[in-house]
CSV table of C-alpha atoms in Angstrom, one decimal:
chain,number,residue,atom,x,y,z
A,1,MET,CA,0.0,0.0,0.0
A,2,VAL,CA,1.3,3.4,-0.9
A,3,SER,CA,1.5,5.9,2.0
A,4,GLN,CA,0.0,9.2,1.1
A,5,GLN,CA,1.2,12.3,2.9
A,6,PRO,CA,-1.7,14.3,4.3
A,7,LEU,CA,-2.2,17.9,3.4
A,8,ARG,CA,-0.9,19.8,6.5
A,9,THR,CA,-2.0,23.3,7.4
A,10,THR,CA,-1.3,25.3,10.5
A,11,VAL,CA,-2.6,28.4,12.1
A,12,SER,CA,-0.1,31.2,11.6
A,13,PRO,CA,1.9,32.3,14.7
A,14,LEU,CA,0.7,35.8,13.8
A,15,THR,CA,-3.0,34.8,14.4
A,16,ARG,CA,-3.0,35.9,18.1
A,17,ARG,CA,-0.9,39.0,17.3
A,18,ARG,CA,-3.2,40.1,14.6
A,19,PHE,CA,-6.3,39.4,16.7
A,20,LEU,CA,-4.9,41.5,19.5
A,21,ALA,CA,-4.3,44.3,17.0
A,22,PHE,CA,-7.7,44.0,15.4
A,23,SER,CA,-9.5,44.0,18.8
A,24,GLY,CA,-7.4,46.7,20.5
A,25,VAL,CA,-7.1,44.4,23.6
A,26,ILE,CA,-4.1,43.6,25.6
A,27,ALA,CA,-4.7,40.0,26.5
A,28,ALA,CA,-6.3,37.0,24.8
A,29,ALA,CA,-4.4,34.2,26.3
A,30,GLY,CA,-6.7,31.5,25.1
A,31,ILE,CA,-6.3,32.1,21.4
A,32,ALA,CA,-2.7,30.9,21.0
A,33,ALA,CA,-3.6,27.8,23.1
A,34,GLY,CA,-6.7,27.2,21.0
A,35,ALA,CA,-4.9,27.4,17.6
A,36,THR,CA,-4.9,24.0,15.9
A,37,GLN,CA,-3.2,22.1,13.1
A,38,VAL,CA,-5.6,20.6,10.6
A,39,HIS,CA,-4.8,17.6,8.4
A,40,TRP,CA,-6.9,16.5,5.5
A,41,SER,CA,-7.2,13.1,7.1
A,42,ASP,CA,-8.8,14.8,10.2
A,43,LEU,CA,-11.6,16.0,8.0
A,44,VAL,CA,-12.1,12.7,6.3
A,45,ALA,CA,-12.1,10.9,9.7
A,46,ALA,CA,-14.5,13.3,11.2
A,47,ALA,CA,-17.0,12.8,8.3
A,48,ALA,CA,-16.8,9.1,8.8
A,49,LYS,CA,-17.0,9.1,12.6
A,50,THR,CA,-19.4,11.9,13.3
A,51,PRO,CA,-21.0,13.0,10.0
A,52,LEU,CA,-22.9,16.2,9.8
A,53,ASP,CA,-26.3,16.0,11.4
A,54,PRO,CA,-28.8,16.2,8.6
A,55,ASP,CA,-31.0,18.5,10.7
A,56,ALA,CA,-28.2,20.9,11.7
A,57,GLY,CA,-27.8,24.3,10.1
A,58,VAL,CA,-24.5,25.3,8.5
A,59,LEU,CA,-23.3,28.9,8.4
A,60,VAL,CA,-20.9,30.3,5.7
A,61,MET,CA,-19.6,33.7,6.5
A,62,VAL,CA,-18.3,35.7,3.5
A,63,THR,CA,-16.2,38.7,4.5
A,64,LEU,CA,-15.6,41.5,1.9
A,65,TYR,CA,-12.5,43.2,3.2
A,66,GLY,CA,-11.9,46.9,2.6
A,67,GLY,CA,-15.3,48.4,3.0
A,68,ASN,CA,-17.6,47.6,0.0
A,69,ASP,CA,-19.5,50.6,-1.4
A,70,GLY,CA,-23.1,49.7,-0.6
A,71,LEU,CA,-24.6,52.6,-2.6
A,72,ASN,CA,-23.1,51.2,-5.8
A,73,THR,CA,-24.1,47.6,-4.8
A,74,VAL,CA,-27.8,48.2,-4.1
A,75,ILE,CA,-28.2,51.3,-6.1
A,76,PRO,CA,-30.9,54.0,-5.8
A,77,ALA,CA,-30.2,55.0,-9.4
A,78,THR,CA,-33.4,57.0,-9.9
A,79,ALA,CA,-32.8,59.2,-6.8
A,80,PRO,CA,-31.6,62.8,-7.7
A,81,ALA,CA,-29.5,63.0,-4.6
A,82,TYR,CA,-27.6,59.9,-5.6
A,83,GLN,CA,-26.9,61.1,-9.1
A,84,SER,CA,-25.8,64.5,-7.8
A,85,ALA,CA,-23.5,63.1,-5.1
A,86,ARG,CA,-21.9,60.4,-7.2
A,87,GLY,CA,-21.1,62.3,-10.5
A,88,GLU,CA,-19.3,59.9,-12.9
A,89,LEU,CA,-19.4,57.1,-10.3
A,90,ALA,CA,-23.2,57.1,-10.5
A,91,TYR,CA,-25.0,54.3,-12.4
A,92,ALA,CA,-27.9,55.3,-14.7
A,93,PRO,CA,-31.2,53.7,-14.1
A,94,SER,CA,-30.8,51.7,-17.3
A,95,ASP,CA,-27.5,50.3,-16.1
A,96,VAL,CA,-28.8,48.5,-13.0
A,97,LEU,CA,-30.6,45.2,-12.5
A,98,ASP,CA,-34.1,46.1,-11.2
A,99,LEU,CA,-35.0,45.1,-7.7
A,100,GLY,CA,-38.2,47.1,-7.3
A,101,ASP,CA,-38.6,49.8,-4.6
A,102,SER,CA,-36.6,52.2,-6.9
A,103,LEU,CA,-33.5,50.2,-6.4
A,104,GLY,CA,-31.3,48.1,-8.6
A,105,LEU,CA,-28.3,45.7,-8.2
A,106,ASN,CA,-24.9,46.5,-9.6
A,107,PRO,CA,-24.6,45.1,-13.1
A,108,GLY,CA,-21.9,42.8,-12.0
A,109,LEU,CA,-24.4,40.8,-9.9
A,110,LYS,CA,-26.4,39.1,-12.6
A,111,GLY,CA,-26.4,35.7,-10.8
A,112,LEU,CA,-27.7,37.2,-7.6
A,113,HIS,CA,-30.3,39.1,-9.5
A,114,GLU,CA,-31.7,35.8,-10.8
A,115,LEU,CA,-31.8,34.5,-7.2
A,116,TRP,CA,-33.6,37.7,-6.2
A,117,GLY,CA,-36.2,37.0,-8.9
A,118,SER,CA,-36.8,33.5,-7.5
A,119,LYS,CA,-37.1,34.9,-4.0
A,120,GLU,CA,-33.9,33.2,-2.8
A,121,LEU,CA,-31.9,36.3,-1.9
A,122,ALA,CA,-32.5,38.5,1.1
A,123,ILE,CA,-31.0,42.0,1.3
A,124,VAL,CA,-30.8,43.6,4.7
A,125,ARG,CA,-30.5,47.4,4.1
A,126,GLY,CA,-28.8,50.0,6.2
A,127,VAL,CA,-26.8,47.7,8.4
A,128,GLY,CA,-24.3,49.2,10.8
A,129,TYR,CA,-23.8,49.9,14.5
A,130,PRO,CA,-24.1,52.9,16.9
A,131,GLN,CA,-21.3,55.5,16.9
A,132,PRO,CA,-19.6,54.0,13.8
A,133,ASP,CA,-15.8,53.9,13.4
A,134,ARG,CA,-14.4,54.7,10.0
A,135,SER,CA,-11.1,52.8,10.5
A,136,HIS,CA,-10.9,49.5,8.6
A,137,PHE,CA,-9.1,48.1,11.6
A,138,ARG,CA,-11.4,49.1,14.4
A,139,SER,CA,-14.6,48.6,12.4
A,140,MET,CA,-13.7,45.1,11.3
A,141,ALA,CA,-12.8,44.3,14.9
A,142,ILE,CA,-16.3,45.5,16.0
A,143,TRP,CA,-18.0,43.4,13.3
A,144,GLN,CA,-16.0,40.3,14.2
A,145,SER,CA,-16.2,40.6,17.9
A,146,ALA,CA,-19.8,41.8,17.9
A,147,SER,CA,-18.9,44.4,20.6
A,148,PRO,CA,-19.5,48.0,19.4
A,149,GLN,CA,-18.9,49.6,22.7
A,150,ALA,CA,-15.9,47.9,24.3
A,151,ALA,CA,-13.0,45.9,23.0
A,152,VAL,CA,-13.2,42.2,23.9
A,153,SER,CA,-10.8,39.3,23.6
A,154,SER,CA,-12.9,37.0,21.6
A,155,GLY,CA,-14.9,36.8,18.3
A,156,TRP,CA,-18.6,36.2,18.3
A,157,LEU,CA,-18.3,32.8,16.7
A,158,GLY,CA,-15.3,32.1,18.9
A,159,ARG,CA,-17.6,32.5,21.9
A,160,TRP,CA,-20.1,30.2,20.2
A,161,LEU,CA,-17.3,27.6,19.9
A,162,ASP,CA,-16.4,28.1,23.6
A,163,ALA,CA,-20.0,27.5,24.6
A,164,THR,CA,-20.6,24.6,22.3
A,165,THR,CA,-17.7,22.3,21.9
A,166,THR,CA,-14.1,21.3,22.5
A,167,ASP,CA,-13.6,20.4,18.9
A,168,PRO,CA,-12.0,23.1,16.7
A,169,LEU,CA,-13.4,21.3,13.6
A,170,LEU,CA,-16.8,22.6,14.4
A,171,ALA,CA,-15.7,25.8,12.7
A,172,VAL,CA,-13.2,26.0,9.8
A,173,SER,CA,-11.5,29.0,8.2
A,174,LEU,CA,-10.5,28.8,4.5
A,175,ASP,CA,-8.4,31.9,5.0
A,176,SER,CA,-4.7,31.9,5.5
A,177,LEU,CA,-5.3,33.1,9.0
A,178,VAL,CA,-8.1,32.3,11.5
A,179,PRO,CA,-10.1,35.5,11.4
A,180,PRO,CA,-10.8,37.2,14.8
A,181,MET,CA,-14.5,36.2,14.7
A,182,LEU,CA,-13.6,32.5,15.0
A,183,ALA,CA,-11.2,33.0,18.0
A,184,GLY,CA,-12.7,32.2,21.4
A,185,VAL,CA,-11.1,32.5,24.8
A,186,LYS,CA,-10.7,28.7,25.2
A,187,LEU,CA,-10.7,27.6,21.6
A,188,ALA,CA,-10.0,28.8,18.0
A,189,ALA,CA,-11.4,27.4,14.8
A,190,ALA,CA,-9.4,25.1,12.6
A,191,SER,CA,-7.5,26.6,9.7
A,192,PHE,CA,-7.6,24.9,6.3
A,193,PRO,CA,-6.4,27.4,3.7
A,194,LEU,CA,-6.3,26.5,0.0
A,195,GLY,CA,-3.2,24.6,-0.9
A,196,GLY,CA,-1.5,22.7,-3.7
A,197,LEU,CA,-2.8,19.2,-3.5
A,198,ARG,CA,-2.2,17.3,-6.8
A,199,MET,CA,-3.2,13.9,-8.1
A,200,PRO,CA,-0.3,12.0,-9.7
A,201,LYS,CA,-0.6,11.5,-13.4
A,202,ASP,CA,1.4,8.2,-13.4
A,203,ALA,CA,0.1,4.7,-12.9
A,204,LEU,CA,-0.9,5.5,-9.3
A,205,GLY,CA,-3.1,8.3,-10.4
A,206,ARG,CA,-4.8,6.1,-13.0
A,207,ALA,CA,-5.2,3.4,-10.4
A,208,VAL,CA,-7.0,5.8,-8.1
A,209,ALA,CA,-9.3,6.8,-10.9
A,210,LEU,CA,-10.2,3.2,-11.5
A,211,LEU,CA,-10.8,2.5,-7.9
A,212,ALA,CA,-13.2,5.4,-7.7
A,213,ARG,CA,-15.5,4.0,-10.3
A,214,PRO,CA,-18.7,2.6,-8.8
A,215,SER,CA,-19.8,-0.9,-9.7
A,216,SER,CA,-23.1,-2.6,-9.2
A,217,GLU,CA,-21.2,-5.7,-8.0
A,218,ASP,CA,-19.6,-3.9,-5.0
A,219,ASP,CA,-20.6,-4.9,-1.6
A,220,VAL,CA,-21.2,-2.2,1.0
A,221,TRP,CA,-17.5,-2.0,2.0
A,222,ARG,CA,-16.1,-1.9,-1.5
A,223,ALA,CA,-18.7,0.8,-2.3
A,224,ARG,CA,-17.6,2.8,0.7
A,225,ALA,CA,-13.9,2.5,-0.4
A,226,ALA,CA,-14.8,3.6,-3.9
A,227,ARG,CA,-16.6,6.5,-2.5
A,228,SER,CA,-13.6,7.6,-0.5
A,229,PHE,CA,-11.5,7.7,-3.7
A,230,THR,CA,-14.2,9.7,-5.4
A,231,ASP,CA,-14.1,12.2,-2.5
A,232,LEU,CA,-10.3,12.4,-2.9
A,233,GLN,CA,-10.6,13.2,-6.5
A,234,ALA,CA,-13.2,15.9,-5.8
A,235,VAL,CA,-10.9,17.5,-3.3
A,236,VAL,CA,-7.9,17.4,-5.7
A,237,LYS,CA,-10.1,19.0,-8.4
A,238,THR,CA,-11.0,21.8,-6.0
A,239,LEU,CA,-7.6,22.3,-4.3
A,240,GLY,CA,-5.3,21.7,-7.1
A,241,PRO,CA,-6.1,24.7,-9.3
A,242,ALA,CA,-6.0,27.0,-6.3
A,243,GLY,CA,-2.5,26.1,-5.3
A,244,GLY,CA,-0.7,28.6,-7.3
A,245,ARG,CA,-3.2,31.4,-7.3
A,246,GLN,CA,-2.4,34.8,-5.9
A,247,SER,CA,-4.5,36.8,-3.5
A,248,THR,CA,-6.7,39.5,-4.8
A,249,THR,CA,-5.1,41.8,-2.3
A,250,THR,CA,-1.5,41.9,-1.2
A,251,PRO,CA,-0.9,41.9,2.6
A,252,THR,CA,1.4,44.6,3.8
A,253,ALA,CA,5.0,43.7,4.7
A,254,ASP,CA,4.4,45.0,8.2
A,255,PRO,CA,1.9,42.9,10.1
A,256,ASP,CA,1.4,45.8,12.6
A,257,ASP,CA,0.4,48.3,9.9
A,258,GLN,CA,-3.1,48.5,11.3
A,259,GLU,CA,-4.9,50.6,8.7
A,260,ASN,CA,-3.6,48.6,5.7
A,261,GLN,CA,-4.1,45.2,7.4
A,262,GLY,CA,-7.8,46.2,8.0
A,263,ALA,CA,-8.2,46.2,4.2
A,264,SER,CA,-6.3,43.1,3.4
A,265,ALA,CA,-6.1,40.8,6.4
A,266,GLY,CA,-7.7,37.5,5.4
A,267,GLY,CA,-8.6,38.8,2.0
A,268,GLN,CA,-7.5,35.6,0.1
A,269,GLY,CA,-9.5,36.3,-3.1
A,270,GLN,CA,-10.3,33.4,-5.4
A,271,LEU,CA,-13.6,33.2,-3.6
A,272,ALA,CA,-15.0,30.5,-6.0
A,273,ALA,CA,-12.1,28.2,-5.1
A,274,GLN,CA,-12.8,28.7,-1.4
A,275,LEU,CA,-16.5,28.0,-1.8
A,276,ASP,CA,-15.9,25.0,-4.0
A,277,LEU,CA,-13.9,23.5,-1.2
A,278,VAL,CA,-16.6,24.4,1.4
A,279,ALA,CA,-19.2,22.7,-0.8
A,280,THR,CA,-17.0,19.6,-1.1
A,281,LEU,CA,-16.6,19.4,2.7
A,282,ILE,CA,-20.3,19.8,3.3
A,283,GLU,CA,-21.2,17.1,0.7
A,284,MET,CA,-18.7,14.8,2.3
A,285,GLY,CA,-20.5,15.2,5.6
A,286,VAL,CA,-17.7,16.9,7.5
A,287,PRO,CA,-19.4,17.9,10.8
A,288,THR,CA,-18.3,21.6,10.6
A,289,ARG,CA,-21.1,24.0,11.4
A,290,VAL,CA,-19.4,27.3,10.5
A,291,TYR,CA,-17.1,28.2,7.6
A,292,SER,CA,-15.3,31.5,6.9
A,293,VAL,CA,-14.2,32.7,3.5
A,294,SER,CA,-13.3,36.1,2.1
A,295,LEU,CA,-12.6,38.4,-0.8
A,296,GLY,CA,-10.5,41.5,-0.5
A,297,GLY,CA,-9.8,44.7,-2.5
A,298,PHE,CA,-12.9,46.8,-1.7
A,299,ASP,CA,-11.0,49.8,-0.4
A,300,THR,CA,-11.9,51.9,-3.5
A,301,HIS,CA,-10.6,55.4,-2.8
A,302,SER,CA,-9.9,55.9,-6.5
A,303,ASP,CA,-11.1,54.5,-9.9
A,304,GLU,CA,-13.8,52.7,-8.0
A,305,ARG,CA,-16.4,51.8,-10.6
A,306,ALA,CA,-14.5,49.3,-12.7
A,307,THR,CA,-12.7,47.8,-9.7
A,308,GLN,CA,-15.8,47.3,-7.6
A,309,GLN,CA,-17.8,46.0,-10.5
A,310,ARG,CA,-15.0,43.4,-11.3
A,311,LEU,CA,-14.9,42.3,-7.6
A,312,LEU,CA,-18.7,42.1,-7.4
A,313,GLY,CA,-18.6,40.0,-10.6
A,314,GLU,CA,-16.2,37.6,-8.8
A,315,LEU,CA,-18.4,37.5,-5.8
A,316,ASP,CA,-21.5,36.9,-7.9
A,317,ALA,CA,-20.0,34.0,-9.9
A,318,ALA,CA,-18.8,32.4,-6.7
A,319,LEU,CA,-22.0,32.8,-4.7
A,320,ALA,CA,-24.3,31.8,-7.6
A,321,GLY,CA,-22.3,28.7,-8.4
A,322,PHE,CA,-22.0,27.8,-4.8
A,323,HIS,CA,-25.8,28.1,-4.3
A,324,ARG,CA,-26.6,26.1,-7.3
A,325,ARG,CA,-24.3,23.3,-6.3
A,326,LEU,CA,-25.7,23.2,-2.7
A,327,LYS,CA,-29.3,23.1,-4.0
A,328,SER,CA,-28.5,19.8,-5.8
A,329,SER,CA,-27.5,18.0,-2.7
A,330,ASP,CA,-29.4,17.1,0.5
A,331,ARG,CA,-26.6,18.4,2.8
A,332,GLY,CA,-26.3,21.5,0.8
A,333,ARG,CA,-29.8,22.5,1.7
A,334,GLN,CA,-28.7,22.9,5.3
A,335,VAL,CA,-26.6,26.0,4.5
A,336,VAL,CA,-27.1,29.7,5.0
A,337,THR,CA,-24.6,32.1,3.5
A,338,THR,CA,-24.1,35.6,4.8
A,339,VAL,CA,-22.1,38.4,3.0
A,340,TYR,CA,-20.9,41.5,4.8
A,341,SER,CA,-18.2,44.2,4.9
A,342,GLU,CA,-16.8,46.3,7.7
A,343,PHE,CA,-18.5,49.5,6.5
A,344,GLY,CA,-20.0,51.2,3.4
A,345,ARG,CA,-18.6,54.3,1.8
A,346,ARG,CA,-19.3,58.0,1.9
A,347,VAL,CA,-22.3,59.2,-0.1
A,348,LEU,CA,-20.3,61.9,-1.9
A,349,ALA,CA,-17.7,60.7,-4.4
A,350,ASN,CA,-14.2,62.0,-3.9
A,351,ALA,CA,-12.0,63.8,-6.4
A,352,SER,CA,-10.3,60.6,-7.5
A,353,ASP,CA,-13.4,58.9,-8.9
A,354,GLY,CA,-13.7,56.8,-5.7
A,355,THR,CA,-15.3,57.0,-2.3
A,356,ASP,CA,-14.0,57.2,1.2
A,357,HIS,CA,-14.8,55.3,4.4
A,358,GLY,CA,-18.4,55.5,5.4
A,359,THR,CA,-20.9,53.7,7.6
A,360,ALA,CA,-24.0,51.7,6.8
A,361,GLY,CA,-24.3,49.2,4.0
A,362,PRO,CA,-26.3,46.1,2.8
A,363,VAL,CA,-25.9,42.5,4.0
A,364,PHE,CA,-26.8,39.6,1.7
A,365,LEU,CA,-28.2,36.3,2.9
A,366,LEU,CA,-29.2,33.2,0.9
A,367,GLY,CA,-29.8,29.5,1.6
A,368,ARG,CA,-31.9,27.3,3.9
A,369,GLY,CA,-35.0,29.0,5.2
A,370,VAL,CA,-33.9,32.5,4.1
A,371,ARG,CA,-36.9,34.6,3.0
A,372,GLY,CA,-36.1,36.5,-0.2
A,373,GLY,CA,-36.8,40.2,-0.3
A,374,PHE,CA,-35.8,43.5,1.4
A,375,PHE,CA,-35.4,43.8,5.1
A,376,GLY,CA,-35.0,47.1,6.8
A,377,ALA,CA,-35.5,50.6,5.4
A,378,GLU,CA,-33.3,52.1,2.7
A,379,PRO,CA,-31.1,54.8,4.3
A,380,GLY,CA,-32.1,58.3,3.3
A,381,LEU,CA,-29.7,60.2,1.1
A,382,THR,CA,-30.9,63.6,2.3
A,383,ASP,CA,-30.9,62.8,6.0
A,384,LEU,CA,-27.2,62.1,6.7
A,385,ASP,CA,-25.0,62.0,9.7
A,386,ASP,CA,-22.0,64.2,8.8
A,387,GLY,CA,-22.2,63.1,5.2
A,388,ASP,CA,-22.8,59.4,6.0
A,389,LEU,CA,-25.7,57.1,5.8
A,390,LYS,CA,-27.6,56.4,9.1
A,391,ALA,CA,-27.8,52.8,10.0
A,392,GLY,CA,-31.3,51.4,10.6
A,393,ILE,CA,-30.4,47.9,11.6
A,394,ASP,CA,-27.7,46.9,14.1
A,395,PHE,CA,-25.6,44.1,12.6
A,396,ARG,CA,-26.0,42.2,15.9
A,397,SER,CA,-29.6,41.6,15.0
A,398,ILE,CA,-28.5,39.6,12.0
A,399,TYR,CA,-26.0,37.7,14.2
A,400,SER,CA,-28.7,37.0,16.7
A,401,THR,CA,-31.0,35.6,13.9
A,402,LEU,CA,-28.2,33.4,12.6
A,403,LEU,CA,-27.3,32.1,16.1
A,404,ASP,CA,-30.9,31.2,16.8
A,405,HIS,CA,-32.2,29.9,13.5
A,406,VAL,CA,-29.0,28.4,12.0
A,407,LEU,CA,-26.8,27.4,14.9
A,408,GLY,CA,-29.6,26.7,17.4
A,409,THR,CA,-28.0,28.7,20.1
A,410,ASP,CA,-29.4,31.3,22.6
A,411,PRO,CA,-28.1,34.6,21.2
A,412,ALA,CA,-28.0,36.2,24.6
A,413,ARG,CA,-25.2,33.9,25.7
A,414,ILE,CA,-23.0,34.9,22.8
A,415,LEU,CA,-23.9,38.5,22.2
A,416,GLY,CA,-23.7,39.8,25.8
A,417,GLY,CA,-27.4,39.8,26.3
A,418,TYR,CA,-28.3,41.2,22.9
A,419,THR,CA,-31.4,39.3,21.6
A,420,GLN,CA,-33.0,41.5,19.0
A,421,GLN,CA,-33.5,39.8,15.6
A,422,VAL,CA,-34.5,40.6,12.1
A,423,ASP,CA,-38.1,39.5,12.0
A,424,LYS,CA,-39.0,36.8,9.4
A,425,LEU,CA,-35.5,36.9,7.8
A,426,ILE,CA,-35.1,33.1,8.3
A,427,ALA,CA,-38.0,30.7,8.7
């Protein structure tokens, strides 16, 4: 028997350091201790030993690093105040994908527009938090810790891990680092970033392909063995092309450069490859309940329109393909996907055909039990807070809804007593 080396990944030694910087705290001793090493064999073994409960919800968090411009994502193109404020950045009403309610999606989001038409996409409008902070660094720390008022030493899903399990595989990050939201006081999520797994093309590779072929003559054990080789091929197909890809954003050389790290930390790019792997793990029955993926590059201070539309097109293709794939499998129907960014952008365009750091923005949800449509009021363009949109929905209301309806957990335990939810967002 040929011994196959497992794909090894580790949590970066900078994970704790970066979390401390993100949060602005001085101690989080449990994070380094909770960091874990993940082997591919661990995931396969977990799927065989404790497969994903068919009644359990699975949460996929998609982080758009850099501050996505919500006004040019869900676009009030017919509003005179929008056209006046945005100048050449403004989309004409004929450019956008109609959503009703005098709003339209960015033209890069054609796949999501189809999901909107079939009532499979929810858009929560005007999401933010009290006394917004316009620093990438601090605002992302607030979103990931779910603590707007005070810095804390854990992420909101890290606290869920602490309260739920001793197994880090219950949450998995596909980023190069475990993001702060998945770091608890006692436990941190597992890290399984995209890597360069390759199937040999020699006789061994051909043998694996033959072994993976199902046969009506197989007994239950041979069929199970064949299925394991099929799973291996699926993983190689997903991981292999991603091995040599570059990030959409380039992390700064100095890990303590806070403002720049806020825009790029965790921003792996190649979102489709990340979501392909998530879908593979879900279909295999890996018992993970939370996945984290990301796309960076949204800090569009100049030449925004083309850059953002390209990035939204990448987001669209990845999400639409992921959703279609999940709908075709029983386990895939257990998944809710949530897309957010640390803040929106200013209403008024700047002098460089871009936008500067703002406040409120939209959050997208799709998947199991999600009710399609608008939630929350559209922020007014003439009633601003020092030039910024006023948030109408606290992001913790979305987290509370996800904790309750997807993860089956009392939100008050995780969110410091916060229990308000977005009514009827998830059935």
